[in-house]
CSV table of C-alpha atoms in Angstrom, one decimal:
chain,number,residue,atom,x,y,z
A,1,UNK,CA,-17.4,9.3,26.4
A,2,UNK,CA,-14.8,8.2,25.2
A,3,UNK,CA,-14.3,3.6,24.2
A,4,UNK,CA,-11.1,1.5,24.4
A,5,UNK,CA,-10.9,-1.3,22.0
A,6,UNK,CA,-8.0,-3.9,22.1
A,7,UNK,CA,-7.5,-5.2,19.0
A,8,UNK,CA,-5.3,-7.5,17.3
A,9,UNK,CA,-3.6,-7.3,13.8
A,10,UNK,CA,-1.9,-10.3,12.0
A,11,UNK,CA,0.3,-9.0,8.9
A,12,UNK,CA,0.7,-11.6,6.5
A,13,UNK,CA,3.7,-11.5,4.4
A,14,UNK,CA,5.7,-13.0,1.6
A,15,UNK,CA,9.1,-13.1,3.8
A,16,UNK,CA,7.4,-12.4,7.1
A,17,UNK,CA,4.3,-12.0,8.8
A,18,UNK,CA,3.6,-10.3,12.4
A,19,UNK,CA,1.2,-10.4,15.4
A,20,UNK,CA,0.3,-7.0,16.5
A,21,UNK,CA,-1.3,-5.5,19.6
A,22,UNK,CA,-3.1,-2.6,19.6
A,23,UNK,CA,-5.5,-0.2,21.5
A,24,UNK,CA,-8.1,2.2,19.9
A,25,UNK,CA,-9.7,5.3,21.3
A,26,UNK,CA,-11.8,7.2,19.4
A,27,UNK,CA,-9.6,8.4,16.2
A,28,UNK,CA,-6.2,7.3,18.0
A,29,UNK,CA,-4.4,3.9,17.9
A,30,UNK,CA,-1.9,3.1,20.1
A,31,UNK,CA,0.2,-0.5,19.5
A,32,UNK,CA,1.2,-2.0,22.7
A,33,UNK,CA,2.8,-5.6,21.9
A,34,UNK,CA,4.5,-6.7,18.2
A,35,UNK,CA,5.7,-10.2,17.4
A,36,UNK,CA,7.7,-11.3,14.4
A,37,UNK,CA,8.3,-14.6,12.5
A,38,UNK,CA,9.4,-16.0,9.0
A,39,UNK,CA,7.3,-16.9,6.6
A,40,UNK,CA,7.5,-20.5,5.4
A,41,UNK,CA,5.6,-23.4,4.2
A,42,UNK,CA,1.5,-22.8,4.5
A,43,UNK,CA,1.0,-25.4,7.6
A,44,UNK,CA,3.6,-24.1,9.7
A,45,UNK,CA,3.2,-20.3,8.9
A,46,UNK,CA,-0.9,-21.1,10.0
A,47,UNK,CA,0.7,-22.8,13.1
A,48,UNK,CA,3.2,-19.8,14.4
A,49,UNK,CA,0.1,-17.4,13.4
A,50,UNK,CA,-1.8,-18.9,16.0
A,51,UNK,CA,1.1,-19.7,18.3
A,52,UNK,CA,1.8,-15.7,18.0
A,53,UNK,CA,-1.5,-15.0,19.0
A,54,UNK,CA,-1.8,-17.0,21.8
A,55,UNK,CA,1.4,-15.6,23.1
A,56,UNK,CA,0.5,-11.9,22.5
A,57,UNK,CA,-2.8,-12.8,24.1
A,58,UNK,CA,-1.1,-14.2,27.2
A,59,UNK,CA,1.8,-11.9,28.0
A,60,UNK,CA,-0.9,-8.9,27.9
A,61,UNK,CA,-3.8,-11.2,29.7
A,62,UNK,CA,-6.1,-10.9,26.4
A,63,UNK,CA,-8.9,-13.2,26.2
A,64,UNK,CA,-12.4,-13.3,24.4
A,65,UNK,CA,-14.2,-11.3,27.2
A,66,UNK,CA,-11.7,-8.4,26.3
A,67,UNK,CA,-10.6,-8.3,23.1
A,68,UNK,CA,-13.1,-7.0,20.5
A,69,UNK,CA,-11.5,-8.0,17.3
A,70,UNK,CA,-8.5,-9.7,14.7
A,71,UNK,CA,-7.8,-8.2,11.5
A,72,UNK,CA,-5.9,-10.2,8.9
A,73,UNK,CA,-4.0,-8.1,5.6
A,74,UNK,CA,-2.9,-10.5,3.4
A,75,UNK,CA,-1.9,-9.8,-0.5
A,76,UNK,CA,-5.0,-10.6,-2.5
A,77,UNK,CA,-6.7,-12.7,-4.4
A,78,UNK,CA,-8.7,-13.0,-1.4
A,79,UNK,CA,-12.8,-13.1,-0.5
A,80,UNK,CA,-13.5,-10.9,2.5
A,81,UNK,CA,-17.0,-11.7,2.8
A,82,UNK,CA,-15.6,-15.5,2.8
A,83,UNK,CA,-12.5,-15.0,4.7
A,84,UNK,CA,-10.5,-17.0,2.2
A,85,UNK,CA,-7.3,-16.6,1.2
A,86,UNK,CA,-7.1,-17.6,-2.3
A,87,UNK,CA,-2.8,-18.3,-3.7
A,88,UNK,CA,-1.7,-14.7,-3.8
A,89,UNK,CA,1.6,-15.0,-5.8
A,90,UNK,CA,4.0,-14.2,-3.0
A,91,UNK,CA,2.3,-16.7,-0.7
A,92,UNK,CA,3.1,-20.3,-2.3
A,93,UNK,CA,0.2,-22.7,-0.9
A,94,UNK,CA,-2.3,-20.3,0.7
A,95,UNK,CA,-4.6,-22.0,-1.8
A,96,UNK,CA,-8.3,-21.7,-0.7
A,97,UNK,CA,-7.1,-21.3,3.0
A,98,UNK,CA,-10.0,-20.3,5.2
A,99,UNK,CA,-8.0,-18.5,7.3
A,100,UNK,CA,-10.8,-16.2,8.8
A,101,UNK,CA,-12.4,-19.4,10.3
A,102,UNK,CA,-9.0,-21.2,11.4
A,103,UNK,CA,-8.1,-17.6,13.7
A,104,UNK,CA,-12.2,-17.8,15.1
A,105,UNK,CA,-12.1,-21.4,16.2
A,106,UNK,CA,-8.8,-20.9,17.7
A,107,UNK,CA,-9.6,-17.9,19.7
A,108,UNK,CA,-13.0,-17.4,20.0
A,109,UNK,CA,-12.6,-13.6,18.8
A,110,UNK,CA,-14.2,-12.1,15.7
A,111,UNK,CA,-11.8,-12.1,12.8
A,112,UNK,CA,-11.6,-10.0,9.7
A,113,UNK,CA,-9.8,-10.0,6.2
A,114,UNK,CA,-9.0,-7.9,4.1
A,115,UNK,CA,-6.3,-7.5,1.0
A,116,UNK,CA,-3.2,-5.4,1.8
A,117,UNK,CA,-3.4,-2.3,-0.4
A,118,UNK,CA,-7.1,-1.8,0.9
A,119,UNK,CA,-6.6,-2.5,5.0
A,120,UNK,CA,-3.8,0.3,4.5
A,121,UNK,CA,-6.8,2.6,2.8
A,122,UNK,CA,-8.4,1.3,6.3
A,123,UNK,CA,-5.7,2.7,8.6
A,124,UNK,CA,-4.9,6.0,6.5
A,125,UNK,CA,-8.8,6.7,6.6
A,126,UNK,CA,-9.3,6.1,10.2
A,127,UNK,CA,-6.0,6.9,12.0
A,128,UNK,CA,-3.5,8.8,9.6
A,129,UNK,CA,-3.4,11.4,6.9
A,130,UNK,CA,-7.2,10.5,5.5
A,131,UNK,CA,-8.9,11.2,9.1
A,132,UNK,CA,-12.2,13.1,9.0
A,133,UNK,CA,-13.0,12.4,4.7
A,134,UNK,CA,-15.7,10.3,3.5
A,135,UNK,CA,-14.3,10.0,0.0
A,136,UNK,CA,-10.9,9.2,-0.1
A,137,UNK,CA,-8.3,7.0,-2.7
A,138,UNK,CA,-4.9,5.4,-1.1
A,139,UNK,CA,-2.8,4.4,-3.4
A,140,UNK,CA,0.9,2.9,-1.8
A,141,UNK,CA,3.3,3.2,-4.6
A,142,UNK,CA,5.7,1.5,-3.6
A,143,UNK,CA,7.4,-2.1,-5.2
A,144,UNK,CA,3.9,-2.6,-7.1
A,145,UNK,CA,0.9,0.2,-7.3
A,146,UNK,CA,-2.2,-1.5,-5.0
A,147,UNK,CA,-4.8,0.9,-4.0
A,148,UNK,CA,-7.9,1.1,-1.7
A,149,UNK,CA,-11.1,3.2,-2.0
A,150,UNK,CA,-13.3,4.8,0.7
A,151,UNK,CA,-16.3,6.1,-0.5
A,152,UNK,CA,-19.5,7.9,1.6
A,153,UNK,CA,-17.7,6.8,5.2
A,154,UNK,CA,-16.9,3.2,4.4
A,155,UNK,CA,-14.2,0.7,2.5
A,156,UNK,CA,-15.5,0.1,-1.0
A,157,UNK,CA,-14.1,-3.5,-2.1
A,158,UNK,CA,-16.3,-4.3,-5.3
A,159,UNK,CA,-18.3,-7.2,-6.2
A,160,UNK,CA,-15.0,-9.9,-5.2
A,161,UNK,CA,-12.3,-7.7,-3.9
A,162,UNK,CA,-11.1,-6.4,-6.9
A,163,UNK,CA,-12.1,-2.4,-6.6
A,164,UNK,CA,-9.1,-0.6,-6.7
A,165,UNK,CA,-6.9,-2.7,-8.8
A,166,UNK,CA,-6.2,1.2,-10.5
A,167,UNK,CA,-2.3,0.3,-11.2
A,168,UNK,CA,-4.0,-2.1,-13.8
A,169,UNK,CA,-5.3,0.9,-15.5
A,170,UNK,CA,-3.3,1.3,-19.6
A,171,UNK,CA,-2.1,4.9,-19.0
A,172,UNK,CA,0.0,4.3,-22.4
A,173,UNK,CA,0.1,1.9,-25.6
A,174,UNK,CA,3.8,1.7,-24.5
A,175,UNK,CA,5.8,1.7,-21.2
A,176,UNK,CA,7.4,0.1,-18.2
A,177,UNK,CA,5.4,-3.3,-17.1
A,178,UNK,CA,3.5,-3.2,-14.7
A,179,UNK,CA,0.8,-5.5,-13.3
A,180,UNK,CA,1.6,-7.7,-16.4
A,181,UNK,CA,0.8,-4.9,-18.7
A,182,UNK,CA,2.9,-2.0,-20.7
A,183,UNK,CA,2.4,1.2,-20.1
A,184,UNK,CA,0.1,0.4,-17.4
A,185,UNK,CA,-0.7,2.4,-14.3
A,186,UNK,CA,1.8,0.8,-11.8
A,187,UNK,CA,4.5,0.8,-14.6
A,188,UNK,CA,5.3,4.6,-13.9
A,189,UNK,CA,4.2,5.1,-10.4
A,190,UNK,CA,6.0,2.2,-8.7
A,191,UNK,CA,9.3,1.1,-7.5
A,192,UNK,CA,9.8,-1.0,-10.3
A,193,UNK,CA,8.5,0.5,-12.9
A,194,UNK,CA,10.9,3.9,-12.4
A,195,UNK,CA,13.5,1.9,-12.5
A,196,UNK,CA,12.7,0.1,-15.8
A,197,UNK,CA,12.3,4.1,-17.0
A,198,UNK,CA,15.5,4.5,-15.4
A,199,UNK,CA,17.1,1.4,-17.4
A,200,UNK,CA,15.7,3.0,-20.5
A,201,UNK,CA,16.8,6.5,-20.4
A,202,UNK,CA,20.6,5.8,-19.2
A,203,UNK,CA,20.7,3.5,-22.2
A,204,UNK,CA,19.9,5.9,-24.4
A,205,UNK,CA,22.7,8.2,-23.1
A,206,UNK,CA,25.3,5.1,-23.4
A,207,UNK,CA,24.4,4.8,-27.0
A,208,UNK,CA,24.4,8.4,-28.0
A,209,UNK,CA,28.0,7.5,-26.5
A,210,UNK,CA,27.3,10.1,-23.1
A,211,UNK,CA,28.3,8.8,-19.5
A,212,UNK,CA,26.2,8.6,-16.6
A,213,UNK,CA,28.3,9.5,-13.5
A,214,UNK,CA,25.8,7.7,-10.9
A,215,UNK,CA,25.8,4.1,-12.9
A,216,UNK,CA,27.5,2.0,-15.3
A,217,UNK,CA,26.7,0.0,-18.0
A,218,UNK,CA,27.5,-3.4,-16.1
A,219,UNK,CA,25.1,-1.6,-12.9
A,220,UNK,CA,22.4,-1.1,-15.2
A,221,UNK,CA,20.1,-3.9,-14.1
A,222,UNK,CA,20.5,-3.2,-10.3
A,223,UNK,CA,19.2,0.4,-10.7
A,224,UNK,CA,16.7,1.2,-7.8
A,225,UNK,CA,14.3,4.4,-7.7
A,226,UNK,CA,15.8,4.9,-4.3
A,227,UNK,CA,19.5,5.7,-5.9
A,228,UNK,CA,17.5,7.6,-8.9
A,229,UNK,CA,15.7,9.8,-6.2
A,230,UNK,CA,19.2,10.1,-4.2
A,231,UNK,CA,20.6,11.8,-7.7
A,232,UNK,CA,17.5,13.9,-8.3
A,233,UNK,CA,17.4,15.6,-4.9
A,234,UNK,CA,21.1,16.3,-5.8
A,235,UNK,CA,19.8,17.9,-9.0
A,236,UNK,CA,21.3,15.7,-11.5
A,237,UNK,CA,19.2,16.8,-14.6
A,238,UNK,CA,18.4,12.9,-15.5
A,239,UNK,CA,17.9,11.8,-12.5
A,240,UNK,CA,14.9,14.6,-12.4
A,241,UNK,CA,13.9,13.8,-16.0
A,242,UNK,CA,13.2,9.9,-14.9
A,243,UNK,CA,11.0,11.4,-11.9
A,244,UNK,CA,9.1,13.9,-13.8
A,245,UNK,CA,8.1,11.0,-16.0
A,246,UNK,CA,6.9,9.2,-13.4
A,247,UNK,CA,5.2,12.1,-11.9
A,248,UNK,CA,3.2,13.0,-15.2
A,249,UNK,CA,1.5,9.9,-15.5
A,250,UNK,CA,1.0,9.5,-11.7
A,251,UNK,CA,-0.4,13.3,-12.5
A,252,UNK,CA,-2.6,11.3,-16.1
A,253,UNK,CA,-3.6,8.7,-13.9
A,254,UNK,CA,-5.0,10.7,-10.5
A,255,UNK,CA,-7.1,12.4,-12.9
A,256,UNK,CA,-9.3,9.2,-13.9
A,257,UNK,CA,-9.5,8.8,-10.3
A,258,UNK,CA,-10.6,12.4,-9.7
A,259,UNK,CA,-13.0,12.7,-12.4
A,260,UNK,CA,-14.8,8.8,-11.6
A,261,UNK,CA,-14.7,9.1,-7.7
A,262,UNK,CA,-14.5,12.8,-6.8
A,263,UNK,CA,-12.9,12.3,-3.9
A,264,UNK,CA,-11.9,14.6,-1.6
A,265,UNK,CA,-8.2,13.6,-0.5
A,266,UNK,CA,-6.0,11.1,-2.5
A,267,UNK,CA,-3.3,9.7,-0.1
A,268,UNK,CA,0.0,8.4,-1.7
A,269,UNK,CA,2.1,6.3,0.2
A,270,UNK,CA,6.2,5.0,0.1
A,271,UNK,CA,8.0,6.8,-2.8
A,272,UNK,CA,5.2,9.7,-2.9
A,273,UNK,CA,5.9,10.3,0.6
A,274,UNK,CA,9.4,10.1,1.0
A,275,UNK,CA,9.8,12.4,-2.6
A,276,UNK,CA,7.1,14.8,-2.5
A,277,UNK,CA,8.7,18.0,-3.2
A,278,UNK,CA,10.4,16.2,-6.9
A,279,UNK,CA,7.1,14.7,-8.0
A,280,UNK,CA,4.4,16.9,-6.8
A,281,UNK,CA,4.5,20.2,-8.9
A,282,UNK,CA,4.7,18.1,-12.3
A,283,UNK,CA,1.7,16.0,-11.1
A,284,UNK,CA,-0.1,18.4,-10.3
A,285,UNK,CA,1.1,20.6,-13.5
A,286,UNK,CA,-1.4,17.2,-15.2
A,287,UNK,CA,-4.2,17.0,-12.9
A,288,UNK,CA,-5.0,20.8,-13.7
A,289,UNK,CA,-4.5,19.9,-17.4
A,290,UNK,CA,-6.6,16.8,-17.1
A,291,UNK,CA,-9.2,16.8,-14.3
A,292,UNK,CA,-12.8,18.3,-14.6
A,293,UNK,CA,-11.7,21.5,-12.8
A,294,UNK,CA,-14.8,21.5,-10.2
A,295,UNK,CA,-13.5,17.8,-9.2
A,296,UNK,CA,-10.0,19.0,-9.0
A,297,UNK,CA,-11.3,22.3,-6.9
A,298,UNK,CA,-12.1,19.9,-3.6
A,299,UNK,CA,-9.5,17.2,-3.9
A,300,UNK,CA,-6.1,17.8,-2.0
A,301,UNK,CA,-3.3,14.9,-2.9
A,302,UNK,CA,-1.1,14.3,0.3
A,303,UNK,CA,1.3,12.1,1.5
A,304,UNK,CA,0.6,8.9,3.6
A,305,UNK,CA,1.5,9.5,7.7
A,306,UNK,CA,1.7,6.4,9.0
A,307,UNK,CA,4.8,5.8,7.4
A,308,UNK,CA,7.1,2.6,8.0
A,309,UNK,CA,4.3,1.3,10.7
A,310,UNK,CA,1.5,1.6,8.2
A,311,UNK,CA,1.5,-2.2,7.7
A,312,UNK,CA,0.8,-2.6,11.8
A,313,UNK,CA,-1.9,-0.2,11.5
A,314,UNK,CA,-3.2,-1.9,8.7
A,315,UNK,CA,-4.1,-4.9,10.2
A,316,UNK,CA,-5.7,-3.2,13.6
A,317,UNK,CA,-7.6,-1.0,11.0
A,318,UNK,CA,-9.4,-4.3,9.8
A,319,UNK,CA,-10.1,-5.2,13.2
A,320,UNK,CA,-11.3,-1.7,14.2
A,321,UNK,CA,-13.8,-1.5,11.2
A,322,UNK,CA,-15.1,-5.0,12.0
A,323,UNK,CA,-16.6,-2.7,15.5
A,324,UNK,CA,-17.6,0.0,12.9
């Protein structure tokens, strides 16, 4: 038989945060309700949290006898076993906020946490592209490179929350900056870092004296791997060059995952997703180069499903695994 949990997600944000609404049964998740609001100082962000809940709760007659669970993503540092917040960088006071408690005494429901990259590992797993593995890696490559682990059936978050942190990983002794480190990881296989590659390789046309027909000089510093992708899929032989890059170390670096964790499915959200066809054949061309090949054999790479909404799901996922 069938159960229906209603669950509520709060997605907390650097610019904005949001209340979801959500209802689960079995392996789908369906969100009903969705609140927005700015993100500004700590005490008054905590405040419209809980003012957001309360009206979500109201306008779809939630209380504590009906609603099983709250799951909070936040961007990291963080302790999940504490439910403490402790000053991410994009989050300018959450210092030591005990967030987890705040939402319980205020509501009387039981309330998760859980960093970001690893609640959307959560919702990939149970509800999207990841459904049915026990061993699976999600990495968003996006803006940055954060990443969450499931291993044998269940979120793997390390000793303090920092399992996963594989854009840190040195993939080069020289590179784009990533995670405050050359060559690292999230340097190639992030937002960011293919534009720095970007920035390096139309300068080196500029000085050889060559143009670039999709950006000046004077544009170089507003480059964006969405306008470098635009020019690839076009077939501008650069443009390709920057993303085949990009896809050999994402290719160098899916192997150390493959050969530690042998899972079996890597899920690759944002640019991955939306850019498959350009940078899957040369990754792949380096995991079979670099990955023990029985490791290799059972692991499938495939882009994230949830798409646009995955930050909704994210934050029900946490909620939904607090229920098992």
């Amino acid at each position: 038989m069938s159960m229906k949990k209603k669950l509520l997600g709060i997605d907390v944000g650097g610019t904005k945060c949001a209340i979801i609404y959500g209802i689960q049964e079995d392996d789908k998740l369906t969100i009903i309700d969705k609140k927005k609001f700015a993100t500004t100082n700590v005490d008054e962000t905590i405040e419209n949290i809980l003012l957001g809940l309360e009206d979500i709760m109201r306008i779809n007659k939630l209380d504590t006898s009906n609603t099983d669970a709250i799951g909070i993503s936040c961007g990291g540092p963080l302790s999940s076993e504490k439910g403490i917040v402790m000053s991410p960088p994009n989050l300018p006071g959450w210092d030591n906020i005990p967030i987890v408690s705040v939402v319980e005494k205020r509501t009387g429901i039981k309330t998760g946490l859980q960093n970001d990259a690893n609640a959307c590992a959560l919702a990939e797993w149970k509800f999207g592209a990841g459904k049915g593995t026990k061993n699976m890696a999600f990495l968003t490559f996006g803006t940055g490179l954060g990443a969450g682990l499931i291993i044998n059936g269940a979120l793997y978050a390390g000793t303090n929350d920092n399992a996963g942190e594989l854009g840190h990983i040195r993939l080069s002794e020289f590179g784009p900056v990533g995670y405050g480190k050359k060559g690292s990881f999230e340097g190639f296989a992030s937002g960011g870092g293919i534009a720095q590659i970007a920035k390096t390789y139309i300068m080196e046309r500029y000085q050889r004296g060559e143009k670039v027909s999709w950006c000046n000089p004077q544009d170089l510093n507003s480059i964006t791997a969405q306008k470098v992708a635009e020019e690839a899929n076009k077939g501008d032989e650069l443009a390709m060059s920057i993303y085949e890059t990009s896809a050999a170390y994402l290719g160098k670096g899916l192997s150390i995952i493959i050969d530690i964790l042998n899972p079996e499915m890597i899920v690759i959200g944002s640019i991955y997703a939306r850019n498959e066809k350009l940078i899957k054949p040369i990754m792949q061309k380096y995991i079979d180069k670099e990955a023990l090949t029985g490791a290799n054999k059972v692991c499938v790479v495939k882009p994230a499903e949830l798409g646009e909404q995955i930050g909704d799901y994210a934050a029900l996922s946490i909620a939904a695994n607090l229920n098992g």
